[in-house]
């Protein structure tokens, strides 16, 4: 894990509201975090917890309308991305920040060759000529482990397997040697063997290129093996944040504890009935004015129904948005 150093990315008070015909949906609510050079931040939570929307908000990938993104600052390399003009954001996306989407088949254009799609950002962002871009595209396919790279540049996405398409997506994301790579559930659609290969590949590339990575997933088991820090999201908010070993050894938020119980483990993992988290994530028609997890929480306090907890620091780089971590609230006070 990187020690100290300046932040590559610093996010403060990020919010995103979707204006729909049925009313507003407050998808991201006062999210703040930072990321150091070379660090891998895992972002975990159920579907609908705000993981992907948060990351798409901060680099301007959401259509507006319906999305309305606000916040104090999203600082990348000293620039506030929330106020950057469109032409500058286009240079940042693909050039300095790479994004790997969940489904490579819908992200790759079926009518263009893989080579063309890798060469496009090289020519647009790095100013390479056609011949230089082709040489670099071949190097990138070799870097991500695709054999016979020179020939495969001429193939179309449908001629690749799911795992190979994901490798192509990684090659495109790495084309301009970004300082930050955002990977949105990059192994979800792949079988277990291919998942392991992609995770190992990402470890090697991160070490070789020294880039910072944000890895979005619902799978805490994946995060355990690759992340430096973990950010747990629920209801569009960060409910717990800690170094990865600290989080697994000392989970403090009831939601984090519930997520950890859903991971199959032990000798009888296959035979054991999987634990489920009862209830459904909230539909956020308003900004949270109480704890978003209160209706599913097994240890809820009365105050949880009235107020939304802040993030309380509890040591070792660990903070948690739960009233049980509030030193001013004695155990048992206001329990509902």
mmCIF file of C-alpha atoms in Angstrom:
data_model
loop_
_atom_site.group_PDB
_atom_site.id
_atom_site.type_symbol
_atom_site.label_atom_id
_atom_site.label_comp_id
_atom_site.label_asym_id
_atom_site.label_seq_id
_atom_site.Cartn_x
_atom_site.Cartn_y
_atom_site.Cartn_z
ATOM 1 C CA UNK A 1 0.000 0.000 0.000
ATOM 2 C CA UNK A 2 1.325 3.464 -0.881
ATOM 3 C CA UNK A 3 2.579 5.493 2.070
ATOM 4 C CA UNK A 4 1.208 9.029 2.242
ATOM 5 C CA UNK A 5 1.882 11.255 -0.742
ATOM 6 C CA UNK A 6 -0.400 13.616 -2.609
ATOM 7 C CA UNK A 7 -3.856 12.522 -3.673
ATOM 8 C CA UNK A 8 -4.450 11.744 -7.336
ATOM 9 C CA UNK A 9 -8.174 12.164 -6.719
ATOM 10 C CA UNK A 10 -9.942 14.075 -3.962
ATOM 11 C CA UNK A 11 -13.743 13.993 -3.816
ATOM 12 C CA UNK A 12 -15.684 16.218 -1.413
ATOM 13 C CA UNK A 13 -19.440 16.241 -0.854
ATOM 14 C CA UNK A 14 -20.388 14.691 -4.213
ATOM 15 C CA UNK A 15 -24.135 14.447 -4.859
ATOM 16 C CA UNK A 16 -26.194 13.172 -7.786
ATOM 17 C CA UNK A 17 -29.954 13.476 -8.248
ATOM 18 C CA UNK A 18 -31.929 11.934 -11.112
ATOM 19 C CA UNK A 19 -34.931 14.074 -12.083
ATOM 20 C CA UNK A 20 -37.588 11.639 -13.317
ATOM 21 C CA UNK A 21 -41.303 11.903 -14.164
ATOM 22 C CA UNK A 22 -42.052 10.160 -10.880
ATOM 23 C CA UNK A 23 -39.923 12.617 -8.908
ATOM 24 C CA UNK A 24 -36.320 13.008 -7.833
ATOM 25 C CA UNK A 25 -34.065 10.062 -6.945
ATOM 26 C CA UNK A 26 -31.140 11.001 -4.695
ATOM 27 C CA UNK A 27 -28.647 8.397 -5.906
ATOM 28 C CA UNK A 28 -25.435 9.821 -4.410
ATOM 29 C CA UNK A 29 -25.486 11.700 -1.104
ATOM 30 C CA UNK A 30 -22.515 13.709 0.219
ATOM 31 C CA UNK A 31 -19.797 11.224 -0.788
ATOM 32 C CA UNK A 32 -16.220 12.189 0.156
ATOM 33 C CA UNK A 33 -12.999 10.184 -0.316
ATOM 34 C CA UNK A 34 -9.481 10.453 -1.712
ATOM 35 C CA UNK A 35 -7.073 8.218 -3.599
ATOM 36 C CA UNK A 36 -3.269 8.147 -3.582
ATOM 37 C CA UNK A 37 -1.000 7.349 -6.526
ATOM 38 C CA UNK A 38 -0.594 3.598 -7.014
ATOM 39 C CA UNK A 39 -3.366 2.767 -4.532
ATOM 40 C CA UNK A 40 -6.272 0.391 -5.144
ATOM 41 C CA UNK A 41 -9.562 1.408 -3.540
ATOM 42 C CA UNK A 42 -12.295 -1.218 -3.427
ATOM 43 C CA UNK A 43 -15.889 0.070 -3.538
ATOM 44 C CA UNK A 44 -18.439 -2.517 -2.385
ATOM 45 C CA UNK A 45 -22.160 -2.758 -1.771
ATOM 46 C CA UNK A 46 -25.358 -4.268 -3.146
ATOM 47 C CA UNK A 47 -26.806 -3.329 -6.530
ATOM 48 C CA UNK A 48 -28.422 0.070 -6.157
ATOM 49 C CA UNK A 49 -26.086 1.230 -3.389
ATOM 50 C CA UNK A 50 -24.642 4.018 -5.552
ATOM 51 C CA UNK A 51 -21.220 2.564 -6.453
ATOM 52 C CA UNK A 52 -21.286 2.942 -10.230
ATOM 53 C CA UNK A 53 -23.312 6.172 -10.242
ATOM 54 C CA UNK A 54 -20.768 7.769 -7.895
ATOM 55 C CA UNK A 55 -17.854 6.988 -10.202
ATOM 56 C CA UNK A 56 -19.715 7.932 -13.388
ATOM 57 C CA UNK A 57 -20.788 11.198 -11.727
ATOM 58 C CA UNK A 58 -17.291 12.319 -10.931
ATOM 59 C CA UNK A 59 -16.026 11.958 -14.520
ATOM 60 C CA UNK A 60 -19.133 13.261 -16.287
ATOM 61 C CA UNK A 61 -20.409 10.025 -17.840
ATOM 62 C CA UNK A 62 -24.060 10.487 -16.837
ATOM 63 C CA UNK A 63 -26.490 12.172 -19.272
ATOM 64 C CA UNK A 64 -27.811 15.511 -18.044
ATOM 65 C CA UNK A 65 -30.772 15.574 -17.859
ATOM 66 C CA UNK A 66 -31.890 13.458 -16.044
ATOM 67 C CA UNK A 67 -28.739 13.446 -13.867
ATOM 68 C CA UNK A 68 -27.874 16.574 -11.884
ATOM 69 C CA UNK A 69 -24.403 16.345 -10.307
ATOM 70 C CA UNK A 70 -23.289 18.773 -7.626
ATOM 71 C CA UNK A 71 -20.617 18.861 -4.964
ATOM 72 C CA UNK A 72 -17.968 20.964 -3.370
ATOM 73 C CA UNK A 73 -15.079 19.597 -5.473
ATOM 74 C CA UNK A 74 -13.885 16.603 -7.467
ATOM 75 C CA UNK A 75 -10.177 17.370 -7.751
ATOM 76 C CA UNK A 76 -8.064 15.317 -10.160
ATOM 77 C CA UNK A 77 -4.447 16.340 -10.766
ATOM 78 C CA UNK A 78 -5.209 19.765 -9.282
ATOM 79 C CA UNK A 79 -8.299 20.442 -11.456
ATOM 80 C CA UNK A 80 -11.939 20.457 -10.337
ATOM 81 C CA UNK A 81 -13.697 18.111 -12.749
ATOM 82 C CA UNK A 82 -17.145 19.414 -11.789
ATOM 83 C CA UNK A 83 -16.374 22.828 -13.300
ATOM 84 C CA UNK A 84 -14.105 21.704 -16.159
ATOM 85 C CA UNK A 85 -15.312 22.595 -19.700
ATOM 86 C CA UNK A 86 -16.484 19.771 -21.965
ATOM 87 C CA UNK A 87 -13.362 19.756 -24.164
ATOM 88 C CA UNK A 88 -11.125 19.391 -21.102
ATOM 89 C CA UNK A 89 -13.276 16.562 -19.736
ATOM 90 C CA UNK A 90 -13.010 14.727 -23.048
ATOM 91 C CA UNK A 91 -9.218 14.918 -22.768
ATOM 92 C CA UNK A 92 -9.338 13.634 -19.191
ATOM 93 C CA UNK A 93 -11.644 10.707 -19.996
ATOM 94 C CA UNK A 94 -9.740 8.057 -21.877
ATOM 95 C CA UNK A 95 -6.525 10.064 -21.630
ATOM 96 C CA UNK A 96 -5.811 10.489 -17.911
ATOM 97 C CA UNK A 97 -8.693 8.419 -16.477
ATOM 98 C CA UNK A 98 -9.501 5.001 -17.940
ATOM 99 C CA UNK A 99 -12.859 3.272 -17.386
ATOM 100 C CA UNK A 100 -13.573 -0.454 -17.740
ATOM 101 C CA UNK A 101 -17.282 -1.190 -18.007
ATOM 102 C CA UNK A 102 -19.035 -4.273 -16.673
ATOM 103 C CA UNK A 103 -20.144 -5.796 -19.984
ATOM 104 C CA UNK A 104 -17.506 -5.693 -22.736
ATOM 105 C CA UNK A 105 -19.926 -6.910 -25.435
ATOM 106 C CA UNK A 106 -22.123 -3.825 -25.083
ATOM 107 C CA UNK A 107 -19.141 -1.491 -24.558
ATOM 108 C CA UNK A 108 -17.206 -2.524 -27.666
ATOM 109 C CA UNK A 109 -18.541 -1.350 -31.042
ATOM 110 C CA UNK A 110 -19.476 -4.469 -33.066
ATOM 111 C CA UNK A 111 -18.897 -2.821 -36.471
ATOM 112 C CA UNK A 112 -15.263 -1.778 -35.887
ATOM 113 C CA UNK A 113 -12.244 -4.018 -35.495
ATOM 114 C CA UNK A 114 -10.613 -4.350 -32.106
ATOM 115 C CA UNK A 115 -7.483 -2.736 -33.535
ATOM 116 C CA UNK A 116 -9.397 0.354 -34.658
ATOM 117 C CA UNK A 117 -10.990 0.730 -31.211
ATOM 118 C CA UNK A 118 -7.630 0.522 -29.424
ATOM 119 C CA UNK A 119 -5.963 2.867 -31.910
ATOM 120 C CA UNK A 120 -8.661 5.545 -31.697
ATOM 121 C CA UNK A 121 -7.718 6.916 -28.219
ATOM 122 C CA UNK A 122 -4.026 6.659 -29.111
ATOM 123 C CA UNK A 123 -4.532 8.898 -32.145
ATOM 124 C CA UNK A 124 -7.002 11.240 -30.454
ATOM 125 C CA UNK A 125 -5.340 11.736 -27.055
ATOM 126 C CA UNK A 126 -1.673 11.018 -27.754
ATOM 127 C CA UNK A 127 -1.404 12.290 -31.333
ATOM 128 C CA UNK A 128 0.129 9.089 -32.728
ATOM 129 C CA UNK A 129 0.165 8.449 -36.463
ATOM 130 C CA UNK A 130 -1.619 5.406 -37.879
ATOM 131 C CA UNK A 131 1.524 3.246 -38.040
ATOM 132 C CA UNK A 132 2.678 4.219 -34.526
ATOM 133 C CA UNK A 133 -0.820 3.613 -33.152
ATOM 134 C CA UNK A 134 -0.934 0.137 -34.705
ATOM 135 C CA UNK A 135 2.411 -0.809 -33.168
ATOM 136 C CA UNK A 136 1.248 0.450 -29.767
ATOM 137 C CA UNK A 137 -2.124 -1.342 -30.105
ATOM 138 C CA UNK A 138 -0.289 -4.621 -30.750
ATOM 139 C CA UNK A 139 1.893 -4.016 -27.671
ATOM 140 C CA UNK A 140 -1.231 -3.403 -25.571
ATOM 141 C CA UNK A 141 -2.883 -6.643 -26.699
ATOM 142 C CA UNK A 142 0.322 -8.487 -25.828
ATOM 143 C CA UNK A 143 0.428 -6.687 -22.455
ATOM 144 C CA UNK A 144 -3.041 -7.983 -21.534
ATOM 145 C CA UNK A 145 -2.193 -11.520 -22.605
ATOM 146 C CA UNK A 146 -3.894 -11.923 -25.984
ATOM 147 C CA UNK A 147 -1.854 -14.295 -28.189
ATOM 148 C CA UNK A 148 -1.113 -13.624 -31.873
ATOM 149 C CA UNK A 149 -1.797 -9.938 -31.239
ATOM 150 C CA UNK A 150 -0.811 -8.647 -34.692
ATOM 151 C CA UNK A 151 -3.420 -10.810 -36.416
ATOM 152 C CA UNK A 152 -6.129 -10.301 -33.812
ATOM 153 C CA UNK A 153 -6.055 -6.529 -34.308
ATOM 154 C CA UNK A 154 -8.080 -7.203 -37.466
ATOM 155 C CA UNK A 155 -10.773 -9.229 -35.648
ATOM 156 C CA UNK A 156 -14.164 -7.951 -34.506
ATOM 157 C CA UNK A 157 -15.486 -8.164 -30.913
ATOM 158 C CA UNK A 158 -17.772 -11.137 -31.647
ATOM 159 C CA UNK A 159 -14.708 -13.173 -32.629
ATOM 160 C CA UNK A 160 -13.375 -13.003 -29.050
ATOM 161 C CA UNK A 161 -14.507 -14.956 -25.988
ATOM 162 C CA UNK A 162 -15.950 -13.109 -22.971
ATOM 163 C CA UNK A 163 -12.653 -13.161 -21.116
ATOM 164 C CA UNK A 164 -10.718 -11.987 -24.168
ATOM 165 C CA UNK A 165 -13.198 -9.156 -24.776
ATOM 166 C CA UNK A 166 -12.640 -8.018 -21.206
ATOM 167 C CA UNK A 167 -8.889 -8.050 -21.860
ATOM 168 C CA UNK A 168 -9.508 -5.878 -24.931
ATOM 169 C CA UNK A 169 -11.469 -3.437 -22.760
ATOM 170 C CA UNK A 170 -8.549 -3.293 -20.332
ATOM 171 C CA UNK A 171 -6.162 -2.636 -23.253
ATOM 172 C CA UNK A 172 -8.342 0.284 -24.427
ATOM 173 C CA UNK A 173 -8.546 1.692 -20.896
ATOM 174 C CA UNK A 174 -4.742 1.486 -20.536
ATOM 175 C CA UNK A 175 -3.949 2.814 -24.020
ATOM 176 C CA UNK A 176 -3.014 6.339 -22.921
ATOM 177 C CA UNK A 177 -1.304 5.228 -19.687
ATOM 178 C CA UNK A 178 -3.889 6.794 -17.354
ATOM 179 C CA UNK A 179 -3.046 7.892 -13.845
ATOM 180 C CA UNK A 180 -6.384 6.495 -12.641
ATOM 181 C CA UNK A 181 -8.266 3.398 -13.777
ATOM 182 C CA UNK A 182 -11.890 2.836 -12.745
ATOM 183 C CA UNK A 183 -13.019 -0.786 -13.122
ATOM 184 C CA UNK A 184 -16.793 -1.259 -12.802
ATOM 185 C CA UNK A 185 -17.438 -4.907 -11.858
ATOM 186 C CA UNK A 186 -14.988 -6.056 -14.552
ATOM 187 C CA UNK A 187 -15.266 -9.770 -13.711
ATOM 188 C CA UNK A 188 -19.000 -10.113 -12.981
ATOM 189 C CA UNK A 189 -20.003 -11.610 -16.350
ATOM 190 C CA UNK A 190 -17.082 -14.062 -16.445
ATOM 191 C CA UNK A 191 -16.719 -17.611 -15.148
ATOM 192 C CA UNK A 192 -14.627 -18.218 -12.036
ATOM 193 C CA UNK A 193 -11.459 -19.306 -13.848
ATOM 194 C CA UNK A 194 -11.478 -16.257 -16.154
ATOM 195 C CA UNK A 195 -12.272 -13.994 -13.183
ATOM 196 C CA UNK A 196 -9.111 -15.189 -11.446
ATOM 197 C CA UNK A 197 -7.062 -14.546 -14.599
ATOM 198 C CA UNK A 198 -8.397 -10.994 -14.997
ATOM 199 C CA UNK A 199 -7.776 -10.197 -11.307
ATOM 200 C CA UNK A 200 -4.204 -11.501 -11.566
ATOM 201 C CA UNK A 201 -3.701 -9.501 -14.756
ATOM 202 C CA UNK A 202 -4.898 -6.313 -13.051
ATOM 203 C CA UNK A 203 -2.518 -6.897 -10.140
ATOM 204 C CA UNK A 204 0.416 -7.257 -12.543
ATOM 205 C CA UNK A 205 -0.547 -4.199 -14.606
ATOM 206 C CA UNK A 206 -1.045 -2.018 -11.553
ATOM 207 C CA UNK A 207 2.394 -2.971 -10.248
ATOM 208 C CA UNK A 208 4.024 -2.466 -13.650
ATOM 209 C CA UNK A 209 2.333 0.864 -14.525
ATOM 210 C CA UNK A 210 1.979 2.372 -11.025
ATOM 211 C CA UNK A 211 -1.552 3.683 -11.616
ATOM 212 C CA UNK A 212 -4.252 4.235 -9.016
ATOM 213 C CA UNK A 213 -7.292 1.948 -9.332
ATOM 214 C CA UNK A 214 -10.894 2.135 -8.150
ATOM 215 C CA UNK A 215 -12.426 -1.361 -8.287
ATOM 216 C CA UNK A 216 -16.226 -1.440 -8.018
ATOM 217 C CA UNK A 217 -17.780 -4.755 -6.997
ATOM 218 C CA UNK A 218 -20.453 -6.425 -4.898
ATOM 219 C CA UNK A 219 -17.991 -9.203 -4.029
ATOM 220 C CA UNK A 220 -16.008 -8.658 -0.827
ATOM 221 C CA UNK A 221 -14.100 -11.864 -1.535
ATOM 222 C CA UNK A 222 -12.515 -10.268 -4.629
ATOM 223 C CA UNK A 223 -11.649 -7.084 -2.734
ATOM 224 C CA UNK A 224 -9.885 -9.049 0.033
ATOM 225 C CA UNK A 225 -7.163 -10.143 -2.364
ATOM 226 C CA UNK A 226 -6.470 -6.930 -4.298
ATOM 227 C CA UNK A 227 -7.420 -3.748 -2.393
ATOM 228 C CA UNK A 228 -5.432 -1.448 -0.116
ATOM 229 C CA UNK A 229 -8.542 0.255 1.256
ATOM 230 C CA UNK A 230 -12.257 -0.530 1.136
ATOM 231 C CA UNK A 231 -15.217 1.826 0.911
ATOM 232 C CA UNK A 232 -18.591 0.249 1.737
ATOM 233 C CA UNK A 233 -21.601 2.035 0.223
ATOM 234 C CA UNK A 234 -25.284 1.849 1.072
ATOM 235 C CA UNK A 235 -28.128 4.176 0.133
ATOM 236 C CA UNK A 236 -25.827 6.378 -1.929
ATOM 237 C CA UNK A 237 -23.537 7.025 1.054
ATOM 238 C CA UNK A 238 -20.248 5.712 2.432
ATOM 239 C CA UNK A 239 -21.163 3.745 5.565
ATOM 240 C CA UNK A 240 -17.705 2.348 6.338
ATOM 241 C CA UNK A 241 -14.175 2.987 5.147
ATOM 242 C CA UNK A 242 -10.975 1.263 6.270
ATOM 243 C CA UNK A 243 -7.734 -0.425 5.183
ATOM 244 C CA UNK A 244 -8.676 -3.827 3.789
ATOM 245 C CA UNK A 245 -7.193 -5.941 6.615
ATOM 246 C CA UNK A 246 -8.723 -3.682 9.253
ATOM 247 C CA UNK A 247 -12.165 -3.934 7.654
ATOM 248 C CA UNK A 248 -12.141 -7.734 7.576
ATOM 249 C CA UNK A 249 -10.695 -8.036 11.070
ATOM 250 C CA UNK A 250 -12.860 -5.362 12.676
ATOM 251 C CA UNK A 251 -16.048 -4.580 10.707
ATOM 252 C CA UNK A 252 -18.109 -2.041 12.629
ATOM 253 C CA UNK A 253 -21.158 -1.131 10.548
ATOM 254 C CA UNK A 254 -24.072 -3.612 10.757
ATOM 255 C CA UNK A 255 -24.330 -3.557 6.944
ATOM 256 C CA UNK A 256 -20.644 -4.438 6.517
ATOM 257 C CA UNK A 257 -21.017 -7.269 9.034
ATOM 258 C CA UNK A 258 -24.050 -8.546 7.117
ATOM 259 C CA UNK A 259 -22.157 -8.430 3.817
ATOM 260 C CA UNK A 260 -19.285 -10.427 5.305
ATOM 261 C CA UNK A 261 -21.660 -13.188 6.451
ATOM 262 C CA UNK A 262 -22.820 -13.642 2.847
ATOM 263 C CA UNK A 263 -19.338 -14.767 1.718
ATOM 264 C CA UNK A 264 -19.113 -18.594 1.523
ATOM 265 C CA UNK A 265 -16.176 -19.737 3.663
ATOM 266 C CA UNK A 266 -14.840 -22.721 5.565
ATOM 267 C CA UNK A 267 -14.688 -26.417 4.802
ATOM 268 C CA UNK A 268 -18.474 -26.754 4.565
ATOM 269 C CA UNK A 269 -19.012 -23.619 2.452
ATOM 270 C CA UNK A 270 -20.782 -25.496 -0.337
ATOM 271 C CA UNK A 271 -23.135 -27.350 1.969
ATOM 272 C CA UNK A 272 -23.892 -24.371 4.230
ATOM 273 C CA UNK A 273 -27.009 -22.352 3.488
ATOM 274 C CA UNK A 274 -26.016 -18.846 2.386
ATOM 275 C CA UNK A 275 -26.894 -15.978 4.704
ATOM 276 C CA UNK A 276 -29.134 -13.292 3.210
ATOM 277 C CA UNK A 277 -29.738 -9.685 4.255
ATOM 278 C CA UNK A 278 -33.455 -9.376 4.832
ATOM 279 C CA UNK A 279 -35.323 -6.492 3.221
ATOM 280 C CA UNK A 280 -34.558 -4.231 0.272
ATOM 281 C CA UNK A 281 -32.284 -1.217 -0.273
ATOM 282 C CA UNK A 282 -34.085 2.113 0.104
ATOM 283 C CA UNK A 283 -35.611 4.072 -2.786
ATOM 284 C CA UNK A 284 -34.169 7.515 -2.147
ATOM 285 C CA UNK A 285 -36.893 9.958 -3.151
ATOM 286 C CA UNK A 286 -35.307 12.476 -0.782
ATOM 287 C CA UNK A 287 -31.834 13.060 0.627
ATOM 288 C CA UNK A 288 -31.438 10.794 3.698
ATOM 289 C CA UNK A 289 -32.461 12.500 6.943
ATOM 290 C CA UNK A 290 -32.084 9.282 8.983
ATOM 291 C CA UNK A 291 -29.938 6.153 8.774
ATOM 292 C CA UNK A 292 -30.651 4.488 5.410
ATOM 293 C CA UNK A 293 -30.032 1.016 6.883
ATOM 294 C CA UNK A 294 -32.376 1.439 9.865
ATOM 295 C CA UNK A 295 -35.212 -0.745 8.499
ATOM 296 C CA UNK A 296 -32.869 -3.698 7.907
ATOM 297 C CA UNK A 297 -30.568 -3.243 10.885
ATOM 298 C CA UNK A 298 -30.663 -5.875 13.670
ATOM 299 C CA UNK A 299 -29.222 -3.463 16.273
ATOM 300 C CA UNK A 300 -31.051 -0.216 15.454
ATOM 301 C CA UNK A 301 -31.236 2.660 17.977
ATOM 302 C CA UNK A 302 -34.196 5.014 18.326
ATOM 303 C CA UNK A 303 -31.983 7.886 17.141
ATOM 304 C CA UNK A 304 -31.330 6.039 13.873
ATOM 305 C CA UNK A 305 -34.944 6.788 12.852
ATOM 306 C CA UNK A 306 -34.479 10.524 13.431
ATOM 307 C CA UNK A 307 -30.950 11.443 12.352
ATOM 308 C CA UNK A 308 -28.463 10.460 9.668
ATOM 309 C CA UNK A 309 -25.121 9.554 11.315
ATOM 310 C CA UNK A 310 -21.876 11.164 10.237
ATOM 311 C CA UNK A 311 -18.674 9.182 9.723
ATOM 312 C CA UNK A 312 -17.000 8.624 13.094
ATOM 313 C CA UNK A 313 -13.218 7.942 13.119
ATOM 314 C CA UNK A 314 -12.371 4.882 15.214
ATOM 315 C CA UNK A 315 -8.606 4.622 14.631
ATOM 316 C CA UNK A 316 -6.293 2.788 12.208
ATOM 317 C CA UNK A 317 -7.584 4.831 9.262
ATOM 318 C CA UNK A 318 -11.053 3.406 9.930
ATOM 319 C CA UNK A 319 -14.309 5.373 10.022
ATOM 320 C CA UNK A 320 -17.951 4.293 10.166
ATOM 321 C CA UNK A 321 -21.305 6.023 9.687
ATOM 322 C CA UNK A 322 -23.114 4.437 12.631
ATOM 323 C CA UNK A 323 -24.378 5.852 15.929
ATOM 324 C CA UNK A 324 -22.877 2.836 17.709
ATOM 325 C CA UNK A 325 -19.471 4.386 17.026
ATOM 326 C CA UNK A 326 -20.523 7.719 18.531
ATOM 327 C CA UNK A 327 -18.543 8.125 21.784
ATOM 328 C CA UNK A 328 -21.293 10.412 23.092
ATOM 329 C CA UNK A 329 -23.948 7.696 22.821
ATOM 330 C CA UNK A 330 -23.666 5.108 25.574
ATOM 331 C CA UNK A 331 -24.453 1.468 24.708
ATOM 332 C CA UNK A 332 -28.177 0.913 25.120
ATOM 333 C CA UNK A 333 -29.117 4.620 24.977
ATOM 334 C CA UNK A 334 -32.158 5.169 22.797
ATOM 335 C CA UNK A 335 -32.239 1.561 21.604
ATOM 336 C CA UNK A 336 -35.338 0.945 19.505
#
